[in-house]
Amino acid sequence: MLDSFYDTDKYPTLAKLILAGQKGTVPPAPPAPPEAALQNGAAVGAATLCNDAAWPRDAAVYRKGVAESRAKYPLTAGMPRNAMVCAAWPWQPKEPPLRVTGRGPSNLLLIQNERDVATPLSGALKLREAFGRRAVMVTVSATGHGAYLANGNACGDRAVSGFLATGERPRHDTYCD
């Protein structure tokens, strides 16, 4: 279910899953990606998430969170609050979290889909505000998680490709319809 929110092509399958859940039936699972792709995706995700912040190590913290989540959101069965590999991750961040400010080089380009359920536009706008004049943001009128080369938006793709090739950003924040 969670994976389906990242890609609008998966929305019809997600809708069928939700409807089946409301009826108390379970549809057949879709075919899994190749094992190597699953392992690579899991490894990159874990390394990114687990090294980003210190995670609770006490199982009681997760049990309580899962019980609360199951009661409030029965369709997800506690999954959003469950213990990830980060609960047993052998490393803790060595540096304190970086404080984002308007001080520093003015060479940042942000790109964000307008309707991204995984990383909502509201969060990107807060980040954009925190960077001040250091950043320019390209907002793409699209749904889903991938904003660059993921949804066929020529305006957004052109802005990012130009930046990657030349280091030149759009002169101001840009909305790509």
Short mmCIF file of N, CA and C in Angstrom, two decimals:
data_model
loop_
_atom_site.label_atom_id
_atom_site.label_comp_id
_atom_site.label_asym_id
_atom_site.label_seq_id
_atom_site.Cartn_x
_atom_site.Cartn_y
_atom_site.Cartn_z
N MET A 1 0.83 -1.20 0.00
CA MET A 1 0.00 0.00 0.00
C MET A 1 0.87 1.26 0.00
N LEU A 2 1.86 1.28 0.88
CA LEU A 2 2.71 2.46 0.99
C LEU A 2 3.40 2.76 -0.33
N ASP A 3 3.94 1.74 -0.96
CA ASP A 3 4.64 1.92 -2.23
C ASP A 3 3.73 2.52 -3.30
N SER A 4 2.45 2.21 -3.26
CA SER A 4 1.51 2.70 -4.28
C SER A 4 1.34 4.21 -4.26
N PHE A 5 1.57 4.85 -3.14
CA PHE A 5 1.41 6.30 -3.06
C PHE A 5 2.49 7.05 -3.83
N TYR A 6 3.58 6.40 -4.15
CA TYR A 6 4.70 7.06 -4.82
C TYR A 6 4.50 7.20 -6.32
N ASP A 7 3.59 6.45 -6.90
CA ASP A 7 3.47 6.41 -8.36
C ASP A 7 1.99 6.37 -8.76
N THR A 8 1.55 7.38 -9.50
CA THR A 8 0.13 7.45 -9.88
C THR A 8 -0.30 6.27 -10.75
N ASP A 9 0.63 5.62 -11.45
CA ASP A 9 0.27 4.45 -12.24
C ASP A 9 -0.23 3.30 -11.35
N LYS A 10 0.12 3.35 -10.08
CA LYS A 10 -0.28 2.29 -9.14
C LYS A 10 -1.59 2.61 -8.43
N TYR A 11 -2.15 3.79 -8.65
CA TYR A 11 -3.38 4.19 -7.95
C TYR A 11 -4.55 3.25 -8.22
N PRO A 12 -4.77 2.77 -9.46
CA PRO A 12 -5.90 1.85 -9.66
C PRO A 12 -5.77 0.57 -8.83
N THR A 13 -4.56 0.03 -8.74
CA THR A 13 -4.35 -1.17 -7.92
C THR A 13 -4.57 -0.85 -6.45
N LEU A 14 -4.11 0.31 -6.02
CA LEU A 14 -4.33 0.74 -4.63
C LEU A 14 -5.82 0.87 -4.34
N ALA A 15 -6.57 1.45 -5.26
CA ALA A 15 -8.02 1.60 -5.06
C ALA A 15 -8.68 0.23 -4.90
N LYS A 16 -8.27 -0.74 -5.71
CA LYS A 16 -8.82 -2.10 -5.60
C LYS A 16 -8.47 -2.71 -4.24
N LEU A 17 -7.26 -2.46 -3.76
CA LEU A 17 -6.84 -2.97 -2.46
C LEU A 17 -7.69 -2.38 -1.34
N ILE A 18 -7.90 -1.06 -1.40
CA ILE A 18 -8.69 -0.40 -0.36
C ILE A 18 -10.13 -0.90 -0.38
N LEU A 19 -10.72 -1.00 -1.56
CA LEU A 19 -12.10 -1.50 -1.66
C LEU A 19 -12.20 -2.93 -1.15
N ALA A 20 -11.21 -3.77 -1.49
CA ALA A 20 -11.22 -5.15 -1.00
C ALA A 20 -11.09 -5.18 0.51
N GLY A 21 -10.24 -4.31 1.06
CA GLY A 21 -10.09 -4.23 2.51
C GLY A 21 -11.38 -3.84 3.20
N GLN A 22 -12.12 -2.93 2.58
CA GLN A 22 -13.40 -2.52 3.17
C GLN A 22 -14.42 -3.65 3.13
N LYS A 23 -14.29 -4.54 2.14
CA LYS A 23 -15.20 -5.69 2.04
C LYS A 23 -14.71 -6.89 2.85
N GLY A 24 -13.49 -6.80 3.36
CA GLY A 24 -12.93 -7.91 4.13
C GLY A 24 -12.32 -9.00 3.28
N THR A 25 -12.03 -8.70 2.04
CA THR A 25 -11.39 -9.69 1.16
C THR A 25 -9.95 -9.26 0.90
N VAL A 26 -9.15 -10.19 0.47
CA VAL A 26 -7.75 -9.90 0.17
C VAL A 26 -7.48 -10.23 -1.28
N PRO A 27 -7.11 -9.22 -2.08
CA PRO A 27 -6.79 -9.52 -3.49
C PRO A 27 -5.44 -10.20 -3.58
N PRO A 28 -5.16 -10.86 -4.69
CA PRO A 28 -3.84 -11.50 -4.83
C PRO A 28 -2.75 -10.43 -4.86
N ALA A 29 -1.62 -10.78 -4.30
CA ALA A 29 -0.49 -9.84 -4.27
C ALA A 29 0.09 -9.70 -5.67
N PRO A 30 0.51 -8.49 -6.03
CA PRO A 30 1.15 -8.31 -7.34
C PRO A 30 2.51 -9.00 -7.33
N PRO A 31 3.05 -9.28 -8.52
CA PRO A 31 4.37 -9.92 -8.56
C PRO A 31 5.43 -9.00 -7.94
N ALA A 32 6.36 -9.60 -7.24
CA ALA A 32 7.42 -8.83 -6.58
C ALA A 32 8.50 -8.46 -7.59
N PRO A 33 9.17 -7.34 -7.36
CA PRO A 33 10.32 -7.00 -8.20
C PRO A 33 11.43 -8.03 -8.01
N PRO A 34 12.43 -8.02 -8.88
CA PRO A 34 13.56 -8.95 -8.70
C PRO A 34 14.21 -8.76 -7.33
N GLU A 35 14.69 -9.84 -6.76
CA GLU A 35 15.28 -9.81 -5.41
C GLU A 35 16.39 -8.77 -5.29
N ALA A 36 17.25 -8.67 -6.29
CA ALA A 36 18.37 -7.72 -6.22
C ALA A 36 17.84 -6.28 -6.10
N ALA A 37 16.79 -5.97 -6.83
CA ALA A 37 16.22 -4.62 -6.76
C ALA A 37 15.63 -4.36 -5.37
N LEU A 38 14.97 -5.36 -4.80
CA LEU A 38 14.42 -5.22 -3.45
C LEU A 38 15.53 -4.99 -2.43
N GLN A 39 16.60 -5.78 -2.54
CA GLN A 39 17.71 -5.65 -1.60
C GLN A 39 18.39 -4.28 -1.72
N ASN A 40 18.61 -3.84 -2.95
CA ASN A 40 19.25 -2.53 -3.15
C ASN A 40 18.38 -1.42 -2.61
N GLY A 41 17.09 -1.46 -2.91
CA GLY A 41 16.17 -0.42 -2.42
C GLY A 41 16.11 -0.40 -0.91
N ALA A 42 16.05 -1.58 -0.30
CA ALA A 42 15.99 -1.66 1.17
C ALA A 42 17.29 -1.14 1.79
N ALA A 43 18.42 -1.48 1.21
CA ALA A 43 19.71 -1.05 1.77
C ALA A 43 19.88 0.46 1.69
N VAL A 44 19.55 1.03 0.55
CA VAL A 44 19.68 2.48 0.40
C VAL A 44 18.71 3.20 1.32
N GLY A 45 17.47 2.72 1.39
CA GLY A 45 16.48 3.35 2.26
C GLY A 45 16.89 3.28 3.72
N ALA A 46 17.36 2.11 4.16
CA ALA A 46 17.76 1.96 5.56
C ALA A 46 18.96 2.85 5.87
N ALA A 47 19.95 2.85 5.02
CA ALA A 47 21.14 3.66 5.28
C ALA A 47 20.79 5.14 5.35
N THR A 48 19.89 5.58 4.51
CA THR A 48 19.50 6.99 4.50
C THR A 48 18.71 7.33 5.76
N LEU A 49 17.67 6.56 6.04
CA LEU A 49 16.81 6.85 7.19
C LEU A 49 17.54 6.65 8.52
N CYS A 50 18.23 5.54 8.65
CA CYS A 50 18.83 5.20 9.94
C CYS A 50 20.01 6.10 10.29
N ASN A 51 20.72 6.60 9.31
CA ASN A 51 21.86 7.47 9.58
C ASN A 51 21.44 8.93 9.72
N ASP A 52 20.17 9.22 9.49
CA ASP A 52 19.70 10.61 9.51
C ASP A 52 19.38 11.09 10.93
N ALA A 53 18.98 10.18 11.80
CA ALA A 53 18.58 10.56 13.15
C ALA A 53 18.73 9.36 14.08
N ALA A 54 18.79 9.63 15.36
CA ALA A 54 18.83 8.55 16.35
C ALA A 54 17.43 7.97 16.49
N TRP A 55 17.32 6.65 16.50
CA TRP A 55 16.04 5.97 16.59
C TRP A 55 15.91 5.30 17.96
N PRO A 56 14.68 5.20 18.49
CA PRO A 56 14.50 4.50 19.77
C PRO A 56 14.98 3.05 19.66
N ARG A 57 15.56 2.55 20.70
CA ARG A 57 16.04 1.16 20.73
C ARG A 57 15.11 0.27 21.56
N ASP A 58 14.23 0.87 22.35
CA ASP A 58 13.35 0.16 23.26
C ASP A 58 12.12 -0.37 22.51
N ALA A 59 11.94 -1.68 22.50
CA ALA A 59 10.81 -2.30 21.80
C ALA A 59 9.47 -1.79 22.32
N ALA A 60 9.40 -1.41 23.59
CA ALA A 60 8.14 -0.92 24.17
C ALA A 60 7.67 0.35 23.46
N VAL A 61 8.59 1.18 23.02
CA VAL A 61 8.23 2.40 22.29
C VAL A 61 7.49 2.04 21.01
N TYR A 62 7.99 1.03 20.30
CA TYR A 62 7.36 0.61 19.05
C TYR A 62 6.04 -0.11 19.29
N ARG A 63 5.98 -0.97 20.33
CA ARG A 63 4.72 -1.67 20.64
C ARG A 63 3.61 -0.67 20.91
N LYS A 64 3.91 0.35 21.69
CA LYS A 64 2.91 1.38 22.02
C LYS A 64 2.48 2.14 20.75
N GLY A 65 3.45 2.52 19.92
CA GLY A 65 3.14 3.25 18.70
C GLY A 65 2.30 2.43 17.73
N VAL A 66 2.63 1.14 17.60
CA VAL A 66 1.87 0.26 16.71
C VAL A 66 0.44 0.09 17.22
N ALA A 67 0.27 -0.11 18.51
CA ALA A 67 -1.07 -0.28 19.08
C ALA A 67 -1.92 0.98 18.84
N GLU A 68 -1.33 2.15 19.06
CA GLU A 68 -2.06 3.40 18.81
C GLU A 68 -2.41 3.54 17.33
N SER A 69 -1.47 3.22 16.45
CA SER A 69 -1.69 3.35 15.02
C SER A 69 -2.76 2.37 14.52
N ARG A 70 -2.72 1.13 15.04
CA ARG A 70 -3.73 0.13 14.63
C ARG A 70 -5.13 0.58 15.02
N ALA A 71 -5.25 1.17 16.19
CA ALA A 71 -6.57 1.62 16.65
C ALA A 71 -7.07 2.79 15.82
N LYS A 72 -6.18 3.70 15.50
CA LYS A 72 -6.58 4.91 14.78
C LYS A 72 -6.69 4.68 13.27
N TYR A 73 -5.81 3.84 12.71
CA TYR A 73 -5.76 3.61 11.26
C TYR A 73 -5.73 2.10 10.98
N PRO A 74 -6.86 1.42 11.12
CA PRO A 74 -6.86 -0.04 11.01
C PRO A 74 -6.41 -0.57 9.65
N LEU A 75 -6.60 0.18 8.59
CA LEU A 75 -6.23 -0.32 7.27
C LEU A 75 -4.73 -0.55 7.15
N THR A 76 -3.91 0.26 7.84
CA THR A 76 -2.46 0.12 7.73
C THR A 76 -1.88 -0.81 8.81
N ALA A 77 -2.71 -1.28 9.72
CA ALA A 77 -2.34 -2.30 10.72
C ALA A 77 -1.09 -1.95 11.52
N GLY A 78 -0.84 -0.69 11.76
CA GLY A 78 0.30 -0.29 12.57
C GLY A 78 1.60 -0.12 11.81
N MET A 79 1.60 -0.39 10.50
CA MET A 79 2.82 -0.34 9.71
C MET A 79 3.56 1.00 9.80
N PRO A 80 2.88 2.15 9.76
CA PRO A 80 3.64 3.41 9.79
C PRO A 80 4.42 3.63 11.07
N ARG A 81 4.05 2.97 12.15
CA ARG A 81 4.72 3.19 13.44
C ARG A 81 5.58 2.01 13.86
N ASN A 82 5.70 1.02 13.03
CA ASN A 82 6.41 -0.19 13.41
C ASN A 82 7.92 0.03 13.45
N ALA A 83 8.61 -0.85 14.16
CA ALA A 83 10.07 -0.79 14.25
C ALA A 83 10.65 -1.14 12.88
N MET A 84 11.53 -0.29 12.42
CA MET A 84 12.26 -0.58 11.20
C MET A 84 13.62 -1.13 11.59
N VAL A 85 14.41 -1.43 10.61
CA VAL A 85 15.77 -1.88 10.87
C VAL A 85 16.53 -0.85 11.70
N CYS A 86 16.10 0.40 11.65
CA CYS A 86 16.78 1.47 12.40
C CYS A 86 16.78 1.23 13.91
N ALA A 87 15.81 0.47 14.42
CA ALA A 87 15.77 0.18 15.85
C ALA A 87 16.99 -0.61 16.29
N ALA A 88 17.58 -1.35 15.38
CA ALA A 88 18.77 -2.14 15.70
C ALA A 88 19.98 -1.69 14.89
N TRP A 89 19.89 -0.54 14.27
CA TRP A 89 20.99 -0.04 13.43
C TRP A 89 22.24 0.13 14.29
N PRO A 90 23.39 -0.38 13.85
CA PRO A 90 24.57 -0.37 14.71
C PRO A 90 25.25 1.00 14.85
N TRP A 91 24.89 1.96 14.04
CA TRP A 91 25.54 3.26 14.12
C TRP A 91 24.55 4.33 14.52
N GLN A 92 25.04 5.33 15.16
CA GLN A 92 24.24 6.51 15.48
C GLN A 92 24.87 7.68 14.73
N PRO A 93 24.09 8.67 14.39
CA PRO A 93 24.67 9.82 13.69
C PRO A 93 25.83 10.40 14.49
N LYS A 94 26.91 10.72 13.77
CA LYS A 94 28.11 11.26 14.43
C LYS A 94 28.06 12.77 14.56
N GLU A 95 27.23 13.39 13.77
CA GLU A 95 27.15 14.84 13.79
C GLU A 95 25.73 15.25 14.16
N PRO A 96 25.59 16.41 14.79
CA PRO A 96 24.23 16.88 15.08
C PRO A 96 23.52 17.23 13.77
N PRO A 97 22.20 17.22 13.78
CA PRO A 97 21.47 17.59 12.57
C PRO A 97 21.88 18.98 12.09
N LEU A 98 21.98 19.13 10.81
CA LEU A 98 22.34 20.40 10.21
C LEU A 98 21.18 21.37 10.32
N ARG A 99 21.46 22.57 10.75
CA ARG A 99 20.43 23.60 10.83
C ARG A 99 20.41 24.33 9.49
N VAL A 100 19.27 24.31 8.84
CA VAL A 100 19.12 24.97 7.54
C VAL A 100 18.86 26.45 7.77
N THR A 101 19.69 27.28 7.15
CA THR A 101 19.53 28.73 7.30
C THR A 101 19.73 29.41 5.94
N GLY A 102 19.53 30.69 5.93
CA GLY A 102 19.75 31.49 4.73
C GLY A 102 21.20 31.89 4.54
N ARG A 103 22.08 31.46 5.44
CA ARG A 103 23.51 31.79 5.32
C ARG A 103 24.23 30.70 4.54
N GLY A 104 25.09 31.09 3.63
CA GLY A 104 25.87 30.13 2.86
C GLY A 104 25.76 30.41 1.38
N PRO A 105 26.34 29.54 0.58
CA PRO A 105 26.33 29.76 -0.87
C PRO A 105 24.93 29.77 -1.44
N SER A 106 24.75 30.58 -2.45
CA SER A 106 23.45 30.68 -3.13
C SER A 106 23.50 29.82 -4.39
N ASN A 107 23.47 28.50 -4.19
CA ASN A 107 23.61 27.60 -5.33
C ASN A 107 22.69 26.38 -5.22
N LEU A 108 21.54 26.56 -4.59
CA LEU A 108 20.64 25.45 -4.35
C LEU A 108 19.42 25.51 -5.27
N LEU A 109 19.06 24.36 -5.80
CA LEU A 109 17.84 24.25 -6.59
C LEU A 109 16.99 23.15 -5.96
N LEU A 110 15.77 23.48 -5.61
CA LEU A 110 14.82 22.51 -5.06
C LEU A 110 13.79 22.22 -6.13
N ILE A 111 13.35 20.97 -6.22
CA ILE A 111 12.24 20.61 -7.12
C ILE A 111 11.26 19.77 -6.32
N GLN A 112 9.97 20.05 -6.52
CA GLN A 112 8.94 19.41 -5.70
C GLN A 112 7.67 19.26 -6.51
N ASN A 113 7.08 18.06 -6.46
CA ASN A 113 5.75 17.88 -7.04
C ASN A 113 4.72 18.54 -6.14
N GLU A 114 3.74 19.12 -6.76
CA GLU A 114 2.69 19.81 -6.01
C GLU A 114 1.86 18.85 -5.17
N ARG A 115 1.63 17.65 -5.67
CA ARG A 115 0.80 16.67 -4.99
C ARG A 115 1.61 15.40 -4.70
N ASP A 116 2.55 15.51 -3.79
CA ASP A 116 3.40 14.38 -3.39
C ASP A 116 2.95 13.95 -2.00
N VAL A 117 2.40 12.75 -1.90
CA VAL A 117 1.89 12.30 -0.60
C VAL A 117 3.00 11.86 0.34
N ALA A 118 4.17 11.56 -0.18
CA ALA A 118 5.28 11.12 0.68
C ALA A 118 6.01 12.31 1.28
N THR A 119 6.24 13.33 0.49
CA THR A 119 6.91 14.55 0.96
C THR A 119 6.06 15.73 0.50
N PRO A 120 5.11 16.14 1.31
CA PRO A 120 4.13 17.16 0.90
C PRO A 120 4.77 18.51 0.56
N LEU A 121 4.09 19.23 -0.30
CA LEU A 121 4.53 20.55 -0.73
C LEU A 121 4.76 21.47 0.46
N SER A 122 3.94 21.35 1.50
CA SER A 122 4.08 22.23 2.67
C SER A 122 5.48 22.13 3.27
N GLY A 123 6.05 20.94 3.32
CA GLY A 123 7.40 20.77 3.85
C GLY A 123 8.44 21.39 2.94
N ALA A 124 8.26 21.24 1.64
CA ALA A 124 9.21 21.84 0.69
C ALA A 124 9.17 23.36 0.78
N LEU A 125 7.98 23.91 0.98
CA LEU A 125 7.86 25.37 1.10
C LEU A 125 8.56 25.88 2.36
N LYS A 126 8.47 25.10 3.44
CA LYS A 126 9.18 25.49 4.67
C LYS A 126 10.70 25.44 4.46
N LEU A 127 11.16 24.41 3.76
CA LEU A 127 12.59 24.32 3.47
C LEU A 127 13.02 25.48 2.58
N ARG A 128 12.22 25.78 1.59
CA ARG A 128 12.52 26.89 0.68
C ARG A 128 12.64 28.20 1.47
N GLU A 129 11.72 28.41 2.39
CA GLU A 129 11.74 29.62 3.22
C GLU A 129 12.99 29.66 4.09
N ALA A 130 13.36 28.53 4.66
CA ALA A 130 14.54 28.48 5.53
C ALA A 130 15.82 28.80 4.76
N PHE A 131 15.91 28.38 3.51
CA PHE A 131 17.09 28.66 2.71
C PHE A 131 17.17 30.13 2.25
N GLY A 132 16.04 30.81 2.26
CA GLY A 132 16.04 32.21 1.84
C GLY A 132 16.56 32.38 0.42
N ARG A 133 17.43 33.36 0.22
CA ARG A 133 17.95 33.67 -1.12
C ARG A 133 18.95 32.64 -1.63
N ARG A 134 19.32 31.71 -0.79
CA ARG A 134 20.26 30.67 -1.20
C ARG A 134 19.68 29.72 -2.22
N ALA A 135 18.35 29.62 -2.28
CA ALA A 135 17.72 28.59 -3.09
C ALA A 135 16.69 29.18 -4.04
N VAL A 136 16.43 28.42 -5.07
CA VAL A 136 15.32 28.66 -5.99
C VAL A 136 14.54 27.34 -6.03
N MET A 137 13.23 27.43 -6.08
CA MET A 137 12.41 26.22 -6.07
C MET A 137 11.58 26.12 -7.34
N VAL A 138 11.57 24.92 -7.91
CA VAL A 138 10.72 24.60 -9.05
C VAL A 138 9.61 23.70 -8.53
N THR A 139 8.38 24.18 -8.63
CA THR A 139 7.22 23.39 -8.21
C THR A 139 6.55 22.85 -9.46
N VAL A 140 6.37 21.54 -9.51
CA VAL A 140 5.81 20.88 -10.68
C VAL A 140 4.37 20.47 -10.39
N SER A 141 3.47 20.82 -11.29
CA SER A 141 2.06 20.43 -11.16
C SER A 141 1.94 18.95 -11.50
N ALA A 142 2.27 18.10 -10.52
CA ALA A 142 2.23 16.66 -10.75
C ALA A 142 1.91 15.96 -9.44
N THR A 143 1.51 14.72 -9.56
CA THR A 143 1.21 13.86 -8.43
C THR A 143 2.28 12.77 -8.38
N GLY A 144 2.63 12.35 -7.19
CA GLY A 144 3.62 11.29 -7.04
C GLY A 144 4.89 11.83 -6.43
N HIS A 145 5.84 10.94 -6.22
CA HIS A 145 7.04 11.29 -5.47
C HIS A 145 8.19 11.76 -6.36
N GLY A 146 8.36 11.22 -7.52
CA GLY A 146 9.47 11.61 -8.38
C GLY A 146 9.13 12.85 -9.18
N ALA A 147 9.95 13.88 -9.05
CA ALA A 147 9.66 15.13 -9.75
C ALA A 147 10.54 15.34 -10.96
N TYR A 148 11.72 14.79 -10.98
CA TYR A 148 12.65 15.00 -12.09
C TYR A 148 12.73 13.75 -12.95
N LEU A 149 12.47 13.90 -14.22
CA LEU A 149 12.48 12.81 -15.20
C LEU A 149 11.54 11.67 -14.83
N ALA A 150 10.51 11.99 -14.05
CA ALA A 150 9.62 10.93 -13.58
C ALA A 150 8.19 11.08 -14.06
N ASN A 151 7.80 12.29 -14.46
CA ASN A 151 6.39 12.49 -14.78
C ASN A 151 6.16 13.22 -16.10
N GLY A 152 7.19 13.36 -16.90
CA GLY A 152 7.02 13.95 -18.22
C GLY A 152 6.75 15.44 -18.22
N ASN A 153 7.16 16.16 -17.18
CA ASN A 153 6.96 17.60 -17.15
C ASN A 153 8.19 18.28 -17.74
N ALA A 154 8.08 18.74 -18.98
CA ALA A 154 9.23 19.31 -19.70
C ALA A 154 9.80 20.52 -18.99
N CYS A 155 8.96 21.36 -18.43
CA CYS A 155 9.41 22.57 -17.74
C CYS A 155 10.30 22.21 -16.54
N GLY A 156 9.84 21.31 -15.69
CA GLY A 156 10.62 20.90 -14.53
C GLY A 156 11.90 20.19 -14.94
N ASP A 157 11.79 19.28 -15.91
CA ASP A 157 12.97 18.55 -16.37
C ASP A 157 14.01 19.50 -16.96
N ARG A 158 13.57 20.47 -17.73
CA ARG A 158 14.47 21.44 -18.35
C ARG A 158 15.20 22.27 -17.28
N ALA A 159 14.48 22.69 -16.25
CA ALA A 159 15.09 23.49 -15.19
C ALA A 159 16.18 22.71 -14.47
N VAL A 160 15.89 21.47 -14.12
CA VAL A 160 16.87 20.66 -13.38
C VAL A 160 18.03 20.25 -14.29
N SER A 161 17.74 19.81 -15.50
CA SER A 161 18.81 19.42 -16.43
C SER A 161 19.75 20.59 -16.70
N GLY A 162 19.17 21.78 -16.90
CA GLY A 162 19.99 22.97 -17.12
C GLY A 162 20.89 23.25 -15.93
N PHE A 163 20.34 23.13 -14.73
CA PHE A 163 21.12 23.36 -13.51
C PHE A 163 22.25 22.33 -13.39
N LEU A 164 21.94 21.06 -13.64
CA LEU A 164 22.96 20.02 -13.53
C LEU A 164 24.06 20.18 -14.57
N ALA A 165 23.68 20.64 -15.76
CA ALA A 165 24.66 20.79 -16.85
C ALA A 165 25.50 22.05 -16.72
N THR A 166 24.91 23.14 -16.21
CA THR A 166 25.61 24.43 -16.24
C THR A 166 25.78 25.08 -14.87
N GLY A 167 25.04 24.62 -13.88
CA GLY A 167 25.05 25.28 -12.58
C GLY A 167 24.14 26.49 -12.53
N GLU A 168 23.47 26.80 -13.62
CA GLU A 168 22.57 27.95 -13.69
C GLU A 168 21.17 27.53 -13.23
N ARG A 169 20.64 28.32 -12.31
CA ARG A 169 19.27 28.08 -11.83
C ARG A 169 18.32 29.03 -12.53
N PRO A 170 17.02 28.73 -12.49
CA PRO A 170 16.06 29.75 -12.92
C PRO A 170 16.28 31.01 -12.08
N ARG A 171 15.94 32.15 -12.61
CA ARG A 171 16.17 33.43 -11.90
C ARG A 171 15.32 33.56 -10.65
N HIS A 172 14.16 32.89 -10.63
CA HIS A 172 13.24 32.99 -9.50
C HIS A 172 12.48 31.69 -9.36
N ASP A 173 11.77 31.53 -8.27
CA ASP A 173 10.95 30.34 -8.09
C ASP A 173 10.04 30.18 -9.30
N THR A 174 9.85 28.94 -9.72
CA THR A 174 9.12 28.66 -10.94
C THR A 174 8.03 27.63 -10.69
N TYR A 175 6.88 27.86 -11.29
CA TYR A 175 5.78 26.89 -11.25
C TYR A 175 5.66 26.28 -12.63
N CYS A 176 5.75 24.98 -12.72
CA CYS A 176 5.66 24.27 -13.99
C CYS A 176 4.33 23.54 -14.09
N ASP A 177 3.48 24.02 -14.97
CA ASP A 177 2.14 23.45 -15.15
C ASP A 177 2.19 22.22 -16.04
#
